[in-house]
Amino acid sequence: MSSAASRPTAGPFDRGHTDDLMAFLTASPSPYHAVASAAERLEKAGFRRVEETAAWDGTSGGKYVIRGGAIIAWYVPEGAAAHTPYRIVGAHTDSPNLRVKPRPDMGAQGWRQVAVEVYGGTLLNTWLDRDLGLAGRLTLRDGSHHLVNVDRPLLRVPQLAIHLDRSANDGLKLDRQRHMQPIWGIGEVHEGDLISFVAAEAGVDAEDVTGWDLMVHAVDAPAYLGRDQELLAGPRMDNLLSVHAAVAALASLAGRDDLPYIPVLAAFDHEENGSEADTGAQGPLLGNVLERSVYARGGSYEDRARAFAGTVCLSSDTGHAVHPNYAERHDPTHHPRVNGGPILKVNVNQRYATDGSGRAVFAAACEKAGVPWQSFVSNNDMPCGTTIGPITAARHGISTVDIGVAILSMHSARELCGADDPFLLANALVAFLEG
């Protein structure tokens, strides 16, 4: 761990960054909203959207591409050569939750319910007895998409009372199909009711809705926690905390034509279920964008190869802070603490992509920013999760380092981090992207 002070000695971000993260989390109940929120921030910094179906030019400045719940953004300094390497921060926009099925209207015993499917490695019990909203996008007959966010108490997954399950506190077992379908009213079930309601919320005609990607979210707002408010509780920190930090870092570099690299944000969808999607890290989106940027600046395949060979990616995703009640589940010599700065994630079996060279790059960025950092490795008896890091390294031949912020309650409907760690991460990312 670095011996730097608990707050950065250089860099543009302070506790106000954490306040803005709270607003970003609230505005981003789905990957589609997260992408829209990111794009709004980038637009304010002078970035402009380019379409994948359009011809690209080689002009300098900030640009971004949106595909579904994924966004790739980059800043080309004035005079950047076609073989200029990239500095990439990778993250993902999706979080484990409950997602609406194609035939959502169901019910039993006089209750009206919504049929949902469990998405990702969700901590199911955290969705019980919680006020839930509904958000996502509607697809209309003409192919257009409309965001919708019912950000008020609408749904609830009621737990069985202790009187009817005396063993609940000895080990709660939830059936994903039978026990996780939320209620949203009483009365007869009519097919089309939910989509008609959601369409009205979005201000569109239900008859025009031919598709939807809708998901449940907790409506309680992010909040500072603790006597001294040194903690932050909120939803979707895995991994919107990293997305927000990367957007802020990239936006802060707009107008910097002295950069030796082209800084890039790559925020993918569907990481929580394997990244196998056209918007996931397994797909071609990132490689296409980087290659097209090379070719748009008059580059050749040789320039593309040179650019990729000099590129480094930080795969930023949350990791596990040491848990006070379960310290034995962690590696005995690696106990990341909240507000201790970002973590360097290592796994020799390549569940994380970090190696010694990557460690040096990350350490240099943290030292430049005056940011402390920590190392994370899993207990040998505990299977290790993975990230977009190994995928990015293998698919594109790009040197990749896995990092993140240490949190508690990962994959819960509401997670917990240190209130200083978001801006510490953002400052480290600025230093990394600067080179």
Coordinates of C-alpha atoms in Angstrom, one line a residue:
M1 CA 0.0 0.0 0.0
S2 CA 1.1 3.5 -0.8
S3 CA 2.2 5.7 2.1
A4 CA 0.5 8.8 0.6
A5 CA -1.9 10.9 2.6
S6 CA -5.6 9.9 2.9
R7 CA -6.5 12.6 0.4
P8 CA -4.8 13.5 -2.9
T9 CA -2.2 16.1 -3.0
A10 CA -3.0 16.8 -6.7
G11 CA -6.0 16.4 -8.9
P12 CA -9.3 18.1 -9.7
F13 CA -11.7 16.1 -7.4
D14 CA -12.6 16.3 -3.7
R15 CA -15.7 15.4 -1.6
G16 CA -17.9 17.2 -4.1
H17 CA -17.2 14.4 -6.5
T18 CA -18.9 12.0 -4.1
D19 CA -21.9 14.3 -3.9
D20 CA -22.1 14.2 -7.7
L21 CA -21.8 10.4 -7.6
M22 CA -25.0 10.3 -5.5
A23 CA -26.9 12.3 -8.1
F24 CA -25.5 10.0 -10.9
L25 CA -26.6 6.9 -9.1
T26 CA -30.1 8.3 -8.6
A27 CA -30.4 9.3 -12.2
S28 CA -29.1 5.9 -13.5
P29 CA -31.5 3.1 -12.5
S30 CA -30.7 1.2 -15.6
P31 CA -27.8 0.8 -18.0
Y32 CA -29.6 3.0 -20.6
H33 CA -30.1 5.8 -18.0
A34 CA -26.4 5.5 -17.0
V35 CA -25.3 5.9 -20.6
A36 CA -27.6 8.9 -21.0
S37 CA -26.3 10.5 -17.8
A38 CA -22.7 9.9 -18.9
A39 CA -23.4 11.4 -22.3
E40 CA -24.9 14.5 -20.7
R41 CA -21.8 15.1 -18.7
L42 CA -19.5 14.5 -21.7
E43 CA -21.6 16.9 -23.8
K44 CA -21.1 19.7 -21.2
A45 CA -17.4 19.1 -21.5
G46 CA -17.5 19.6 -25.3
F47 CA -17.8 16.0 -26.5
R48 CA -20.0 15.2 -29.4
R49 CA -21.8 12.0 -30.4
V50 CA -20.9 10.1 -33.5
E51 CA -23.0 7.4 -35.1
E52 CA -21.6 4.0 -35.9
T53 CA -23.5 4.1 -39.2
A54 CA -21.9 7.4 -40.3
A55 CA -18.5 8.0 -41.9
W56 CA -16.0 9.2 -39.3
D57 CA -13.5 12.0 -39.8
G58 CA -10.1 12.5 -38.3
T59 CA -10.8 15.7 -36.5
S60 CA -9.5 16.3 -33.0
G61 CA -11.6 16.7 -29.9
G62 CA -14.0 14.6 -27.8
K63 CA -16.3 12.1 -29.3
Y64 CA -18.5 9.2 -28.1
V65 CA -20.5 6.3 -29.4
I66 CA -23.6 4.8 -27.7
R67 CA -24.9 1.4 -28.4
G68 CA -27.7 0.3 -26.1
G69 CA -26.4 0.3 -22.5
A70 CA -22.8 0.8 -23.5
I71 CA -20.8 4.0 -24.3
I72 CA -17.3 4.4 -25.7
A73 CA -15.9 8.0 -25.4
W74 CA -12.4 9.3 -26.4
Y75 CA -10.5 12.6 -26.7
V76 CA -8.1 13.1 -29.7
P77 CA -5.5 15.8 -28.9
E78 CA -4.7 18.2 -31.7
G79 CA -2.1 16.8 -34.0
A80 CA -2.2 13.2 -32.6
A81 CA -0.5 10.8 -34.9
A82 CA -2.4 7.8 -36.3
H83 CA -0.3 5.5 -34.2
T84 CA -0.8 7.3 -30.9
P85 CA -1.5 4.7 -28.2
Y86 CA -4.7 4.8 -26.1
R87 CA -5.1 5.0 -22.3
I88 CA -8.4 3.2 -21.5
V89 CA -10.6 3.1 -18.4
G90 CA -13.0 0.1 -18.7
A91 CA -16.1 -0.4 -16.6
H92 CA -19.6 -1.7 -16.9
T93 CA -23.1 -0.1 -16.6
D94 CA -25.2 -3.1 -15.5
S95 CA -25.9 -4.3 -12.0
P96 CA -27.6 -7.5 -10.6
N97 CA -31.3 -7.0 -10.3
L98 CA -34.8 -8.3 -11.3
R99 CA -35.8 -7.8 -14.9
V100 CA -39.3 -7.9 -16.4
K101 CA -40.3 -10.9 -18.6
P102 CA -41.9 -10.8 -22.0
R103 CA -45.3 -11.6 -20.5
P104 CA -45.2 -9.6 -17.3
D105 CA -48.8 -9.7 -16.1
M106 CA -49.4 -12.4 -13.5
G107 CA -51.0 -12.9 -10.1
A108 CA -52.4 -15.3 -7.5
Q109 CA -54.9 -15.2 -4.7
G110 CA -56.2 -11.8 -5.6
W111 CA -52.7 -10.2 -5.9
R112 CA -51.5 -8.6 -9.1
Q113 CA -47.8 -9.3 -9.7
V114 CA -45.1 -8.7 -12.2
A115 CA -43.2 -11.6 -13.8
V116 CA -39.5 -11.0 -13.4
E117 CA -36.3 -12.9 -14.1
V118 CA -33.2 -12.8 -11.9
Y119 CA -30.3 -11.0 -13.6
G120 CA -26.8 -11.7 -12.6
G121 CA -25.5 -12.9 -9.2
T122 CA -28.1 -11.1 -7.2
L123 CA -28.3 -11.2 -3.4
L124 CA -31.9 -12.2 -3.5
N125 CA -32.8 -11.4 0.2
T126 CA -31.8 -7.7 -0.3
W127 CA -34.8 -7.3 -2.6
L128 CA -37.3 -8.4 0.0
D129 CA -39.6 -6.0 1.8
R130 CA -38.1 -3.0 -0.1
D131 CA -39.9 -0.3 -1.9
L132 CA -39.1 -0.8 -5.6
G133 CA -39.4 1.3 -8.8
L134 CA -39.3 0.3 -12.4
A135 CA -37.0 1.7 -15.1
G136 CA -35.5 0.9 -18.5
R137 CA -36.4 1.6 -22.1
L138 CA -39.4 1.0 -24.4
T139 CA -38.9 0.2 -28.1
L140 CA -41.6 1.5 -30.4
R141 CA -42.8 0.2 -33.8
D142 CA -40.6 2.7 -35.7
G143 CA -37.5 1.4 -33.9
S144 CA -37.0 4.4 -31.6
H145 CA -36.2 4.0 -27.9
H146 CA -37.8 5.9 -25.0
L147 CA -36.4 5.9 -21.5
V148 CA -38.8 5.4 -18.6
N149 CA -38.2 5.7 -14.9
V150 CA -40.9 5.1 -12.4
D151 CA -38.8 6.3 -9.4
R152 CA -41.4 5.9 -6.7
P153 CA -42.7 3.0 -4.6
L154 CA -44.5 0.7 -7.1
L155 CA -43.5 -2.9 -6.4
R156 CA -42.6 -5.0 -3.4
V157 CA -41.4 -8.6 -3.0
P158 CA -43.0 -9.5 0.4
Q159 CA -41.2 -12.0 2.6
L160 CA -43.1 -14.7 4.4
A161 CA -43.8 -13.8 8.0
I162 CA -41.7 -15.4 10.7
H163 CA -44.9 -17.1 12.1
L164 CA -45.2 -19.0 8.9
D165 CA -41.6 -19.9 8.6
R166 CA -40.0 -20.4 12.0
S167 CA -36.7 -21.5 10.5
A168 CA -36.2 -18.4 8.4
N169 CA -33.5 -17.0 10.7
D170 CA -31.7 -20.4 10.6
G171 CA -31.1 -20.2 6.9
L172 CA -33.4 -18.4 4.4
K173 CA -33.8 -20.3 1.1
L174 CA -35.5 -18.4 -1.7
D175 CA -36.9 -20.1 -4.8
R176 CA -36.1 -17.7 -7.7
Q177 CA -39.3 -18.6 -9.6
R178 CA -41.8 -18.8 -6.8
H179 CA -40.6 -16.3 -4.2
M180 CA -39.2 -13.4 -6.2
Q181 CA -42.2 -12.2 -8.2
P182 CA -43.2 -8.7 -6.8
I183 CA -46.7 -7.5 -6.1
W184 CA -48.0 -4.2 -7.5
G185 CA -51.7 -4.2 -6.6
I186 CA -54.8 -6.3 -6.0
G187 CA -57.6 -7.4 -8.3
E188 CA -57.9 -9.3 -11.6
V189 CA -54.9 -9.7 -13.9
H190 CA -55.3 -8.3 -17.4
E191 CA -52.6 -8.9 -20.1
G192 CA -51.1 -5.7 -21.2
D193 CA -51.7 -3.8 -18.0
L194 CA -48.1 -3.3 -17.0
I195 CA -46.9 -2.1 -20.4
S196 CA -49.9 0.2 -20.7
F197 CA -49.0 1.7 -17.4
V198 CA -45.3 2.1 -18.2
A199 CA -46.1 3.5 -21.7
A200 CA -48.3 6.2 -20.0
E201 CA -45.4 7.0 -17.7
A202 CA -43.1 7.4 -20.7
G203 CA -45.6 9.5 -22.6
V204 CA -46.0 7.1 -25.5
D205 CA -48.9 5.1 -26.9
A206 CA -49.0 1.6 -25.6
E207 CA -50.1 0.3 -29.0
D208 CA -46.8 1.5 -30.4
V209 CA -44.7 -0.4 -27.9
T210 CA -43.3 -3.6 -29.4
G211 CA -40.4 -4.3 -27.1
W212 CA -39.1 -3.4 -23.7
D213 CA -36.0 -3.8 -21.4
L214 CA -37.3 -3.0 -18.0
M215 CA -35.8 -3.7 -14.6
V216 CA -36.6 -3.2 -10.9
H217 CA -34.6 -0.8 -8.7
A218 CA -34.7 0.3 -5.1
V219 CA -36.1 3.8 -4.7
D220 CA -34.4 4.8 -1.4
A221 CA -31.8 7.5 -2.2
P222 CA -28.0 7.2 -1.7
A223 CA -27.0 8.6 1.7
Y224 CA -23.9 9.3 3.8
L225 CA -23.7 7.0 6.7
G226 CA -21.9 7.0 10.1
R227 CA -21.3 9.4 12.9
D228 CA -18.9 11.4 10.8
Q229 CA -20.5 10.6 7.5
E230 CA -17.4 8.8 6.3
L231 CA -19.4 6.1 4.6
L232 CA -21.7 6.1 1.5
A233 CA -24.6 3.7 1.1
G234 CA -26.4 3.5 -2.3
P235 CA -27.5 1.3 -5.2
R236 CA -25.5 0.1 -8.2
M237 CA -22.1 1.1 -7.0
D238 CA -21.0 -2.1 -8.8
N239 CA -20.2 -0.6 -11.1
L240 CA -21.6 2.9 -11.7
L241 CA -19.1 4.2 -9.1
S242 CA -16.3 3.4 -11.7
V243 CA -18.4 4.7 -14.7
H244 CA -18.9 8.0 -12.9
A245 CA -15.3 8.3 -12.0
A246 CA -14.1 7.5 -15.5
V247 CA -16.6 10.0 -17.1
A248 CA -15.4 12.7 -14.7
A249 CA -11.7 12.0 -15.4
L250 CA -12.2 12.0 -19.1
A251 CA -14.3 15.1 -19.1
S252 CA -11.6 16.9 -17.1
L253 CA -9.1 16.3 -19.9
A254 CA -11.2 18.0 -22.6
G255 CA -9.1 20.6 -24.4
R256 CA -5.8 19.1 -23.3
D257 CA -3.7 18.9 -26.5
D258 CA -0.5 18.1 -24.7
L259 CA -1.5 14.5 -23.9
P260 CA 0.9 11.7 -25.1
Y261 CA -2.0 9.3 -25.3
I262 CA -5.6 9.3 -26.5
P263 CA -7.7 8.9 -23.3
V264 CA -10.7 6.5 -23.6
L265 CA -13.8 5.5 -21.5
A266 CA -15.2 2.1 -22.3
A267 CA -18.4 1.4 -20.3
F268 CA -20.0 -1.9 -21.3
D269 CA -23.3 -3.6 -20.6
H270 CA -23.9 -7.3 -19.5
E271 CA -20.7 -7.8 -17.5
E272 CA -22.8 -9.4 -14.7
N273 CA -23.8 -12.3 -17.0
G274 CA -20.6 -12.9 -18.9
S275 CA -20.2 -9.9 -21.2
E276 CA -21.4 -12.0 -24.2
A277 CA -23.4 -9.4 -26.0
D278 CA -22.9 -6.8 -28.8
T279 CA -22.7 -4.2 -26.0
G280 CA -20.5 -6.4 -23.8
A281 CA -16.7 -6.6 -23.5
Q282 CA -16.7 -9.9 -25.4
G283 CA -18.2 -8.1 -28.4
P284 CA -16.3 -6.1 -31.0
L285 CA -17.5 -2.6 -30.0
L286 CA -14.3 -1.3 -28.3
G287 CA -12.0 -2.7 -31.0
N288 CA -14.1 -1.3 -33.8
V289 CA -14.1 2.2 -32.2
L290 CA -10.3 2.2 -31.6
E291 CA -9.6 0.9 -35.1
R292 CA -11.9 3.4 -36.8
S293 CA -10.3 6.2 -34.9
V294 CA -6.9 5.2 -36.2
Y295 CA -8.2 4.9 -39.8
A296 CA -10.1 8.1 -39.6
R297 CA -6.8 9.9 -38.9
G298 CA -5.3 8.4 -42.0
G299 CA -3.7 5.5 -40.3
S300 CA -2.8 2.0 -41.7
Y301 CA -3.0 -1.4 -40.2
E302 CA 0.6 -0.9 -39.1
D303 CA -0.5 2.3 -37.3
R304 CA -3.3 0.3 -35.7
A305 CA -0.9 -2.4 -34.5
R306 CA 1.5 0.2 -33.1
A307 CA -1.3 2.0 -31.3
F308 CA -2.6 -1.2 -29.7
A309 CA 0.9 -2.4 -28.7
G310 CA 1.4 0.8 -26.7
T311 CA -2.1 0.9 -25.2
V312 CA -2.9 0.2 -21.5
C313 CA -6.3 -0.4 -20.0
L314 CA -7.4 0.0 -16.4
S315 CA -10.4 -2.3 -15.8
S316 CA -12.1 -0.5 -12.9
D317 CA -14.7 -2.5 -11.0
T318 CA -15.6 -2.8 -7.3
G319 CA -13.8 -5.3 -5.0
H320 CA -14.3 -6.6 -1.5
A321 CA -13.4 -4.5 1.5
V322 CA -12.6 -6.6 4.6
H323 CA -15.8 -7.5 6.4
P324 CA -15.7 -7.0 10.2
N325 CA -18.0 -9.9 10.8
Y326 CA -16.4 -12.3 8.3
A327 CA -12.7 -11.5 8.3
E328 CA -11.9 -15.2 7.9
R329 CA -13.4 -15.2 4.4
H330 CA -10.6 -12.8 3.2
D331 CA -7.0 -13.5 2.5
P332 CA -5.2 -13.1 5.9
T333 CA -2.5 -10.8 4.5
H334 CA -4.7 -8.6 2.3
H335 CA -7.5 -6.7 4.1
P336 CA -8.5 -3.7 1.9
R337 CA -10.2 -1.0 4.0
V338 CA -12.7 1.6 2.9
N339 CA -11.3 5.1 2.5
G340 CA -7.9 3.5 2.0
G341 CA -7.8 4.4 -1.7
P342 CA -8.4 2.2 -4.8
I343 CA -7.4 -1.4 -4.9
L344 CA -5.1 -3.3 -7.3
K345 CA -6.8 -6.7 -8.0
V346 CA -4.5 -9.6 -8.5
N347 CA -5.2 -13.3 -9.4
V348 CA -2.5 -15.5 -10.9
N349 CA -5.1 -17.6 -12.6
Q350 CA -6.1 -14.6 -14.7
R351 CA -9.5 -14.0 -13.2
Y352 CA -7.9 -10.5 -13.0
A353 CA -5.5 -9.3 -15.7
T354 CA -3.0 -7.6 -13.5
D355 CA 0.7 -8.5 -13.7
G356 CA 3.9 -6.8 -12.4
S357 CA 4.1 -4.4 -15.3
G358 CA 0.5 -3.3 -14.8
R359 CA 1.1 -2.9 -11.1
A360 CA 3.9 -0.4 -11.9
V361 CA 1.6 1.6 -14.2
F362 CA -1.1 1.8 -11.6
A363 CA 1.4 2.7 -8.8
A364 CA 2.9 5.5 -10.9
A365 CA -0.6 7.0 -11.5
C366 CA -1.5 6.9 -7.8
E367 CA 1.9 8.4 -6.8
K368 CA 1.4 11.2 -9.3
A369 CA -2.1 11.9 -8.0
G370 CA -1.0 11.6 -4.3
V371 CA -3.6 8.9 -3.9
P372 CA -3.1 5.9 -1.5
W373 CA -3.8 2.4 -2.9
Q374 CA -4.2 -1.1 -1.7
S375 CA -3.7 -4.7 -3.0
F376 CA -6.6 -7.2 -3.2
V377 CA -6.2 -11.0 -3.6
S378 CA -8.8 -13.6 -2.8
N379 CA -8.6 -16.2 -0.1
N380 CA -7.3 -19.5 -1.8
D381 CA -10.4 -21.3 -0.5
M382 CA -12.8 -18.8 -2.0
P383 CA -13.5 -18.8 -5.8
C384 CA -12.5 -15.5 -7.3
G385 CA -14.9 -13.4 -9.4
T386 CA -13.8 -11.9 -12.7
T387 CA -14.1 -8.7 -14.7
I388 CA -13.9 -7.2 -18.2
G389 CA -10.1 -7.1 -17.6
P390 CA -9.0 -10.6 -18.9
I391 CA -11.6 -10.3 -21.7
T392 CA -10.1 -7.0 -22.9
A393 CA -6.6 -8.2 -22.7
A394 CA -7.3 -11.4 -24.6
R395 CA -9.6 -10.0 -27.2
H396 CA -7.6 -6.9 -28.2
G397 CA -4.1 -7.8 -27.1
I398 CA -4.0 -4.8 -24.8
S399 CA -2.1 -4.6 -21.6
T400 CA -4.7 -4.5 -18.9
V401 CA -4.7 -3.9 -15.1
D402 CA -7.6 -4.7 -12.8
I403 CA -8.4 -2.1 -10.1
G404 CA -11.4 -0.7 -8.3
V405 CA -12.9 0.5 -5.0
A406 CA -13.4 -1.7 -2.0
I407 CA -17.0 -2.0 -0.9
L408 CA -19.2 -4.1 1.4
S409 CA -22.5 -5.8 0.3
M410 CA -21.5 -6.3 -3.3
H411 CA -24.5 -7.4 -5.5
S412 CA -26.9 -6.2 -2.8
A413 CA -29.8 -3.9 -3.8
R414 CA -27.8 -1.3 -1.7
E415 CA -24.1 -1.4 -1.3
L416 CA -21.6 0.4 1.0
C417 CA -18.3 2.2 0.3
G418 CA -16.0 4.8 2.0
A419 CA -17.1 8.3 1.1
D420 CA -13.5 9.3 0.2
D421 CA -12.8 6.4 -2.2
P422 CA -14.8 7.6 -5.2
F423 CA -12.8 10.9 -5.5
L424 CA -9.6 9.1 -4.8
L425 CA -10.3 6.7 -7.6
A426 CA -11.2 9.6 -10.0
N427 CA -8.0 11.4 -9.2
A428 CA -6.0 8.3 -9.9
L429 CA -7.8 7.8 -13.2
V430 CA -6.9 11.4 -14.3
A431 CA -3.3 10.7 -13.6
F432 CA -3.4 7.5 -15.5
L433 CA -5.2 9.0 -18.6
E434 CA -2.7 11.9 -18.6
G435 CA 0.2 9.4 -18.9

